[in-house]
Coordinates of C-alpha atoms in Angstrom, one line a residue:
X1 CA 122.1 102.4 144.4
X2 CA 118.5 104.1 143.9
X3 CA 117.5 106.1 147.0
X4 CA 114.2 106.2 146.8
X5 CA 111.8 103.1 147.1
X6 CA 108.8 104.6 145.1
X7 CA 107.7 106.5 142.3
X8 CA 104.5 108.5 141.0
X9 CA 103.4 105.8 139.1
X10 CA 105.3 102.7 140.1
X11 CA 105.9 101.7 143.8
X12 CA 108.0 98.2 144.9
X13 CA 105.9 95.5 144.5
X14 CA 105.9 92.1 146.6
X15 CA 106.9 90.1 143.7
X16 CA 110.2 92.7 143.3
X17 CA 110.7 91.8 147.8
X18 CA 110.2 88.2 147.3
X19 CA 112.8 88.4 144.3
X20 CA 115.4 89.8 146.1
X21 CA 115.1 87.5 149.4
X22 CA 115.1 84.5 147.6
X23 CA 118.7 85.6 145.5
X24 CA 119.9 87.5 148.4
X25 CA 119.6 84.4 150.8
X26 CA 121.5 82.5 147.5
X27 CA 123.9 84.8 147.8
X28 CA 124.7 84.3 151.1
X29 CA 124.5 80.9 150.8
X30 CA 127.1 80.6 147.9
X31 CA 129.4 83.1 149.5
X32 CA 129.6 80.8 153.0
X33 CA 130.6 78.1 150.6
X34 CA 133.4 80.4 149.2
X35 CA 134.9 81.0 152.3
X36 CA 134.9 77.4 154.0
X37 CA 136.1 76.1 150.4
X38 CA 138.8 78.9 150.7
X39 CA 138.0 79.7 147.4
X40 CA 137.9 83.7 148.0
X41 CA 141.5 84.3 147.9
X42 CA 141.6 87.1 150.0
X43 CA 141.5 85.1 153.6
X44 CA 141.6 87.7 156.3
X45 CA 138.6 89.6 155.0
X46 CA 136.8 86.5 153.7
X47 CA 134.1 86.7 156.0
X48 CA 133.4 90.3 154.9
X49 CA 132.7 88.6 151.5
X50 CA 129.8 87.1 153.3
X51 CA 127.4 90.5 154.2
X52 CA 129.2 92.2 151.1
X53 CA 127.5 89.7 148.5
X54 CA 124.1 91.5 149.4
X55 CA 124.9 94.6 147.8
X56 CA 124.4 92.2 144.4
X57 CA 121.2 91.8 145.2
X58 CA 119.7 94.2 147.6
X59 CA 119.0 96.5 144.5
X60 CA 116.8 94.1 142.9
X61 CA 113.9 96.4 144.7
X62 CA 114.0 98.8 142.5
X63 CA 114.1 96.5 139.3
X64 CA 110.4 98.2 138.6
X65 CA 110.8 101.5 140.0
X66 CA 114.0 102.5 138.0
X67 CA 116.1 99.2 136.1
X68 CA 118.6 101.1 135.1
X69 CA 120.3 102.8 138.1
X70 CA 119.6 99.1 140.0
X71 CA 121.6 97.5 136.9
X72 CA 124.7 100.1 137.8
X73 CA 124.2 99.7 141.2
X74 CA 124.5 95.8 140.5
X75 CA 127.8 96.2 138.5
X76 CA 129.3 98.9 141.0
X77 CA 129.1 96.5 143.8
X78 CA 130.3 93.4 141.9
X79 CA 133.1 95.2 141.0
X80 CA 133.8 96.5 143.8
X81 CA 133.6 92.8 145.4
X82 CA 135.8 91.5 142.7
X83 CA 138.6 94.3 144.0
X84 CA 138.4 93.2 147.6
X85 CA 137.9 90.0 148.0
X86 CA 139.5 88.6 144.9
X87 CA 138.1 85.4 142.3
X88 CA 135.2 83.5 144.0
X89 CA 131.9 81.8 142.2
X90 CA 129.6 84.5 141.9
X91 CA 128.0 83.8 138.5
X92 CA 125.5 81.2 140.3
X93 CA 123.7 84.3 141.5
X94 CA 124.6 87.3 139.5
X95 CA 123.3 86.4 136.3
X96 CA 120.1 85.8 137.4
X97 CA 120.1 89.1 139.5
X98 CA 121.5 90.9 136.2
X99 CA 118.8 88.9 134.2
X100 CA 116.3 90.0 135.9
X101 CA 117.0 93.7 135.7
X102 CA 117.5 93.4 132.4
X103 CA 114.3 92.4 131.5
X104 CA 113.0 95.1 133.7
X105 CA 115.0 97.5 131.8
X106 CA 114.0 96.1 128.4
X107 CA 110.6 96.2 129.2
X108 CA 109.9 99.2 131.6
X109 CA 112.6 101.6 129.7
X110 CA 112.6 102.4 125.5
X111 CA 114.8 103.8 123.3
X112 CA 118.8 104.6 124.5
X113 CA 117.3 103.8 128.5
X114 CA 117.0 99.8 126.9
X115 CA 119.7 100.0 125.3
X116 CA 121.4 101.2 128.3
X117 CA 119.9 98.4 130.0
X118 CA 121.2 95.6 128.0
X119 CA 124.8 97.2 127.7
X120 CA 125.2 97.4 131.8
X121 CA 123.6 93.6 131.9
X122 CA 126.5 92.9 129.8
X123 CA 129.4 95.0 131.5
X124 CA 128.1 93.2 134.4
X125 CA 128.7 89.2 133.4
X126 CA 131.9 90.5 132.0
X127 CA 133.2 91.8 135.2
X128 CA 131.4 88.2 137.1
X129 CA 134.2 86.0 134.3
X130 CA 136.8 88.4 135.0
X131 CA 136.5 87.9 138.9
X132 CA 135.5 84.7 138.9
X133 CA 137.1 81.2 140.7
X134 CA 135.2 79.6 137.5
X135 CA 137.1 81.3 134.8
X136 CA 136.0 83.9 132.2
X137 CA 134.5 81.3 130.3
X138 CA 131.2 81.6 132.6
X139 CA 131.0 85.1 131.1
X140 CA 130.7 83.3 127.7
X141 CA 127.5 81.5 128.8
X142 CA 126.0 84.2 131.2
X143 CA 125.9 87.3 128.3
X144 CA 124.2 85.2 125.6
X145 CA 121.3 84.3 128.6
X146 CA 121.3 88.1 129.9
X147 CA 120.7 89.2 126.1
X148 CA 117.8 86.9 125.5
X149 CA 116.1 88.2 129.0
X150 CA 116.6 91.7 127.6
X151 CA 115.0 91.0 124.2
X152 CA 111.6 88.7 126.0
X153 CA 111.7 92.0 128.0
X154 CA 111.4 94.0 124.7
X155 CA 108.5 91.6 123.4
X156 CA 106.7 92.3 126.9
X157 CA 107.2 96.1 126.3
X158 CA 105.9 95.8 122.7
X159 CA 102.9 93.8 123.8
X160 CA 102.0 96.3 126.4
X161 CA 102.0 99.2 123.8
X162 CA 99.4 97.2 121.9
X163 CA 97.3 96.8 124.4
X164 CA 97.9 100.5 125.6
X165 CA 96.9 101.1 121.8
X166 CA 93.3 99.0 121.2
X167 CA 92.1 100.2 124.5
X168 CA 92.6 104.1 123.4
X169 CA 91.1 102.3 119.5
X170 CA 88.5 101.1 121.7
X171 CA 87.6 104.6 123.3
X172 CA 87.6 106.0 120.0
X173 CA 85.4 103.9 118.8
X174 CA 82.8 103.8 121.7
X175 CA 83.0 107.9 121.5
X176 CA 82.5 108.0 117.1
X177 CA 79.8 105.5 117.8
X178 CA 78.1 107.1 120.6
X179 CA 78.6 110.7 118.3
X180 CA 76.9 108.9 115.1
X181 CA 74.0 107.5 117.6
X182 CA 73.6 111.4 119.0
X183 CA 73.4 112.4 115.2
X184 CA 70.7 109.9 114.6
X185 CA 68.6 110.9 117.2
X186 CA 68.7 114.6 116.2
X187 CA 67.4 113.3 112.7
X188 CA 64.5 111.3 114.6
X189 CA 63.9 114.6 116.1
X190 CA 63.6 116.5 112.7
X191 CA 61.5 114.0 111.2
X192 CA 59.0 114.1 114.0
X193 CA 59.3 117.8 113.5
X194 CA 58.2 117.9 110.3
X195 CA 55.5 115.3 110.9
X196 CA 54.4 117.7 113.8
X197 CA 53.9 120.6 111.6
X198 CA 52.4 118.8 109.2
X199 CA 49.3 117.5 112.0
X200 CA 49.3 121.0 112.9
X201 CA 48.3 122.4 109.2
X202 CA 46.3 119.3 108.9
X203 CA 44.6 119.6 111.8
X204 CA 44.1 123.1 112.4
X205 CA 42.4 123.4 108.5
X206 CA 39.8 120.8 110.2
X207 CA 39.0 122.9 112.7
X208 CA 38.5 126.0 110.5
X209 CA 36.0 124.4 108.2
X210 CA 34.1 123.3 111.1
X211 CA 33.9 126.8 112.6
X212 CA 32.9 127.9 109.2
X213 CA 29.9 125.2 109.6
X214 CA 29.1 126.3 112.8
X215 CA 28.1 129.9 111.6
X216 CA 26.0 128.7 109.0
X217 CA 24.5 126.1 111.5
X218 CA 23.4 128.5 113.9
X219 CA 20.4 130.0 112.6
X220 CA 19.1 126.2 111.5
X221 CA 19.7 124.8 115.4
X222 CA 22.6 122.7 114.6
X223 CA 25.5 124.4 115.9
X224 CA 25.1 122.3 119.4
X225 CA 26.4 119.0 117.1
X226 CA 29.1 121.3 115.4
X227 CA 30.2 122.5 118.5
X228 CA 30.4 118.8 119.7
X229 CA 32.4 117.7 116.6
X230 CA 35.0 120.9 117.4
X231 CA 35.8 119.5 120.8
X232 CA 36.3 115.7 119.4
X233 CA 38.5 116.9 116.9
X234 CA 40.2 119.5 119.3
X235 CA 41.0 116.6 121.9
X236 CA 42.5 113.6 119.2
X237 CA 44.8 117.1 117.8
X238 CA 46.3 117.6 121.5
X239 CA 46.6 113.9 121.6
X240 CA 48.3 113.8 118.8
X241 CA 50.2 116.6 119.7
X242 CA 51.3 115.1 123.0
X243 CA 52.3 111.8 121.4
X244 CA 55.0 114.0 118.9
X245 CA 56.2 116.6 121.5
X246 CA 57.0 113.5 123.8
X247 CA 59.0 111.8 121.4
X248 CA 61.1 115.3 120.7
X249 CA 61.7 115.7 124.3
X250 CA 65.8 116.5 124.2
X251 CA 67.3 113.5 124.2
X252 CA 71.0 114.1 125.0
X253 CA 72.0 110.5 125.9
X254 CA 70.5 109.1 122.8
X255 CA 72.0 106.3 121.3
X256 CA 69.8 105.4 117.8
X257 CA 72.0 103.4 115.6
X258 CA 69.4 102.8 112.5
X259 CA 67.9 105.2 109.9
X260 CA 64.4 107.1 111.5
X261 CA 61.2 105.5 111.7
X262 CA 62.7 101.8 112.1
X263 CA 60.2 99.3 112.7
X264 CA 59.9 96.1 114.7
X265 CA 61.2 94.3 111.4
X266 CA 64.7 95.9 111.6
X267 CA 64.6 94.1 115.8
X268 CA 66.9 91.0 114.2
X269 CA 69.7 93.3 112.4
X270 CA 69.5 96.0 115.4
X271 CA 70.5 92.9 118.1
X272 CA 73.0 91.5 115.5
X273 CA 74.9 94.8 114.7
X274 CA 75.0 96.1 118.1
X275 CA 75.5 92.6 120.0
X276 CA 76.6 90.2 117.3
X277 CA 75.9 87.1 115.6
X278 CA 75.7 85.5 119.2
X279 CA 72.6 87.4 120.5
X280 CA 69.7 86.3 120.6
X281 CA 66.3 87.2 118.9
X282 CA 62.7 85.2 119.8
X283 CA 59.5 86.6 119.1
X284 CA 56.3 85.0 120.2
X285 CA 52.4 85.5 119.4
X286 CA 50.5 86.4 116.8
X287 CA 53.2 89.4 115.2
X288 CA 51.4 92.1 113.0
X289 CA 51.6 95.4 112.1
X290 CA 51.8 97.8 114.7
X291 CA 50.8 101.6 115.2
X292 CA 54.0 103.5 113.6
X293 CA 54.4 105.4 116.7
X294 CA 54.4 102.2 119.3
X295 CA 56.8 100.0 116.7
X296 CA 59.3 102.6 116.6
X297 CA 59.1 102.9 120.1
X298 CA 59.4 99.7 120.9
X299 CA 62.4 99.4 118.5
X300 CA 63.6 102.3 121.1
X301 CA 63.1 100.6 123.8
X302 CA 65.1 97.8 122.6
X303 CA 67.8 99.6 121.7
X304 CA 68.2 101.6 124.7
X305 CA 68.0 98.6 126.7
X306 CA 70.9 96.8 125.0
X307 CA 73.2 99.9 125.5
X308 CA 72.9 98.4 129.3
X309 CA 74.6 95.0 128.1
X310 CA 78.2 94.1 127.7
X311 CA 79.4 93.3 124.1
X312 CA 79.1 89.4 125.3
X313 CA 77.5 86.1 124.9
X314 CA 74.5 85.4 126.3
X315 CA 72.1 88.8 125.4
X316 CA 68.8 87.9 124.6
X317 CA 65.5 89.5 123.3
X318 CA 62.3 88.7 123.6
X319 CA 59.2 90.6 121.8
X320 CA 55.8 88.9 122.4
X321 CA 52.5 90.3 120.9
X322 CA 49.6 90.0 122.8
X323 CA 45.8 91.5 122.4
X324 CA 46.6 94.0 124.2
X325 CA 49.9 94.4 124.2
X326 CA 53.7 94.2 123.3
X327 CA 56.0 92.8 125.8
X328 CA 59.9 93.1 125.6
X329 CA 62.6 91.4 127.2
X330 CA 66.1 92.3 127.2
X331 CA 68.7 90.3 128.8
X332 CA 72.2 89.9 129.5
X333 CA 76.0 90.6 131.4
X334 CA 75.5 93.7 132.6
X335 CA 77.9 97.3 131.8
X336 CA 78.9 99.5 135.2
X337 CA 75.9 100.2 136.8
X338 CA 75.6 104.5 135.5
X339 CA 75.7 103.0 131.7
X340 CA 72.9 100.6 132.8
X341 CA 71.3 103.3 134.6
X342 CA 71.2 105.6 131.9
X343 CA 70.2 103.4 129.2
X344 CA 67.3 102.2 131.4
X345 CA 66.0 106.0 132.1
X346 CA 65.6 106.5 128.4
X347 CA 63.8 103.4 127.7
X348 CA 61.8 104.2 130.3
X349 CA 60.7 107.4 129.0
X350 CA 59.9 105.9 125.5
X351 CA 58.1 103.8 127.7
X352 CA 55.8 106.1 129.6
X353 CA 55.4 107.8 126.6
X354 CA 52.6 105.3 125.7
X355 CA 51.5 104.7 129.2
X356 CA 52.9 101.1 129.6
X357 CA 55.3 99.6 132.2
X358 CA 59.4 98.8 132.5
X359 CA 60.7 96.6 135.6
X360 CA 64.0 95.8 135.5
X361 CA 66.5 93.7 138.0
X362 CA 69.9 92.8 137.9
X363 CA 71.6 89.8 139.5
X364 CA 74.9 87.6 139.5
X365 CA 76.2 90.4 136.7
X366 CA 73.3 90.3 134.5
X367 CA 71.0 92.7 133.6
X368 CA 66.9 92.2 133.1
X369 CA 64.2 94.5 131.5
X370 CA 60.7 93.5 130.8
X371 CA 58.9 96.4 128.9
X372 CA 54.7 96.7 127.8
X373 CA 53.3 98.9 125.5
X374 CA 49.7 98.7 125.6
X375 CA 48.1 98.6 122.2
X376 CA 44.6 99.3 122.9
X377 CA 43.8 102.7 124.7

């Protein structure tokens, strides 16, 4: 019999103590019938037989932890009760008890360990026939049941490697998709780049030819206006400025699934390919074309928001074009609370990026975002 009750990864479980009191009270209970039937046909140690029975099924406790030394301890002591107390009906509760570990073993234990399994299951009804009142006939029946417990046992086992199996496919995927979103991102970032340095060449020629003006203009009284059109220009260039080195903030979390510079159009295939078919998309207003910098980050802000939602029914967006500005609502079942709190922080800093607003609340398991991007400075 096993001597220890628990493992590193498996401990007894109440299903494995409610199990064994229910067969060992059979056992008992068949065993008192034995000896007032006289049918143990060694008399003056027949109540003995009594107590003795529950080494059959005391070892079903370990029938998680380790099956396969609980199966030999299971045929050890009916032999052994076979020996002393002679033929008696013990097949009413053995081959469940050896069913049961078999199953256990089948489905807790692979390879030679299973098969291990199944051949002590087997030994075991074999020595239940041998020793018992019924005949050896009940052996015939019993093995045939015992066998098919073992192979349901190796369907469970082969059902909980699949499982084990699309969780670690599921990972991988979330990881490769995550990767390819970081990728996509880093090319935002290098187009911005290049748009940056090309308002920088842009800009900064602007501001040479007016200098050149202002040299000629000073000896004609003009250069006050010059000077005027110098700072104008100088502001809307660190505006612009500010706008693009926003955006390229580093963006480590980033999770853009679509080419750079998407626009509000590409909303409807954005919900469906990273929601599904079931998501919802509803715009209201009067829609138009947008500044390119608020429609992509508005498409953003949408997509960092569903990164907070579950891959579920019931997600659904909202974009609603007024004057003055675009309103987006995200909803749906919500993902543990650091995935929603993530995605929310970086729609909240494309958000801020144009001076709008993001309130959020979560209730009953879902998740709600309402962002504005003012349109009109």
């Amino acid at each position: 019999m096993p001597t220890q009750t628990t493992s590193p990864q498996v401990r007894i479980g109440r299903l494995d103590v409610a199990i064994t009191l229910l067969l060992s009270a059979l056992g008992i209970g068949l065993m008192i019938e034995n000896v007032y039937t006289t049918d143990v046909s060694a008399p003056d140690v027949a109540f003995l037989a009594i107590p003795a029975f529950v080494a059959v099924t005391i070892p079903l406790l370990w029938r998680t932890v380790d099956p396969i030394r609980a199966l030999g301890a299971v045929v050890v002591a009916l032999a052994l009760h076979a020996i002393v107390f002679g033929s008696a009906v013990r097949c009413g509760v053995a081959f469940p008890a050896l069913g049961f570990l078999a199953f256990s073993a089948a489905s807790r234990r692979d390879g030679r360990e299973a098969q291990a399994g199944l051949g002590l299951a087997v030994l075991g009804a074999v020595l239940v026939g041998a020793g018992d009142f019924l005949g050896f006939g009940v052996a015939v029946f019993g093995a045939p049941i015992i066998t098919l417990a073992w192979g349901l046992g190796r369907v469970a086992a082969s059902r909980r490697r699949l499982a084990a199996d699309l969780r670690v496919r599921n990972d991988e995927l979330r990881v490769a998709r995550d990767e390819r979103a970081r990728l996509e991102v880093a090319s935002d970032r290098a187009q911005l780049s290049h748009d940056l340095d090309a308002l920088l060449h842009r800009r900064l020629g602007e501001l040479a030819r007016l200098a050149d003006r202002g040299e000629r203009s000073v000896a004609d009284g003009t250069a006050t206006a010059v000077l005027s059109d110098i700072e104008r220009e100088s502001r809307a260039t660190l505006d612009e400025m500010r706008e693009l080195v926003g955006v390229l903030r580093s963006d480590h979390d980033g999770s853009a699934t679509t080419t750079p510079q998407p626009t509000l159009t590409s909303l409807e295939a954005l919900v469906v390919r990273a929601k599904g078919a079931d998501a919802r998309l509803s715009v209201d207003g009067d829609p138009r074309v947008l500044p390119a910098g608020v429609e992509l980050s508005a498409y953003r802000v949408v997509e960092h928001l569903l990164d907070a939602l579950e891959d579920a029914p019931g997600i659904a967006v909202n974009v609603r074009f007024a004057d003055d500005m675009l309103e987006l609502s995200v909803g749906g079942p919500m993902r543990r609370r650091s995935e929603v709190s993530a995605a929310v922080a970086r729609a909240r800093e494309r958000v801020e990026l144009h001076r709008g607003s993001l309130r959020t609340s979560t209730h009953g398991g879902r998740a709600e975002a309402v962002a504005a991007l003012p349109l009109i400075a």
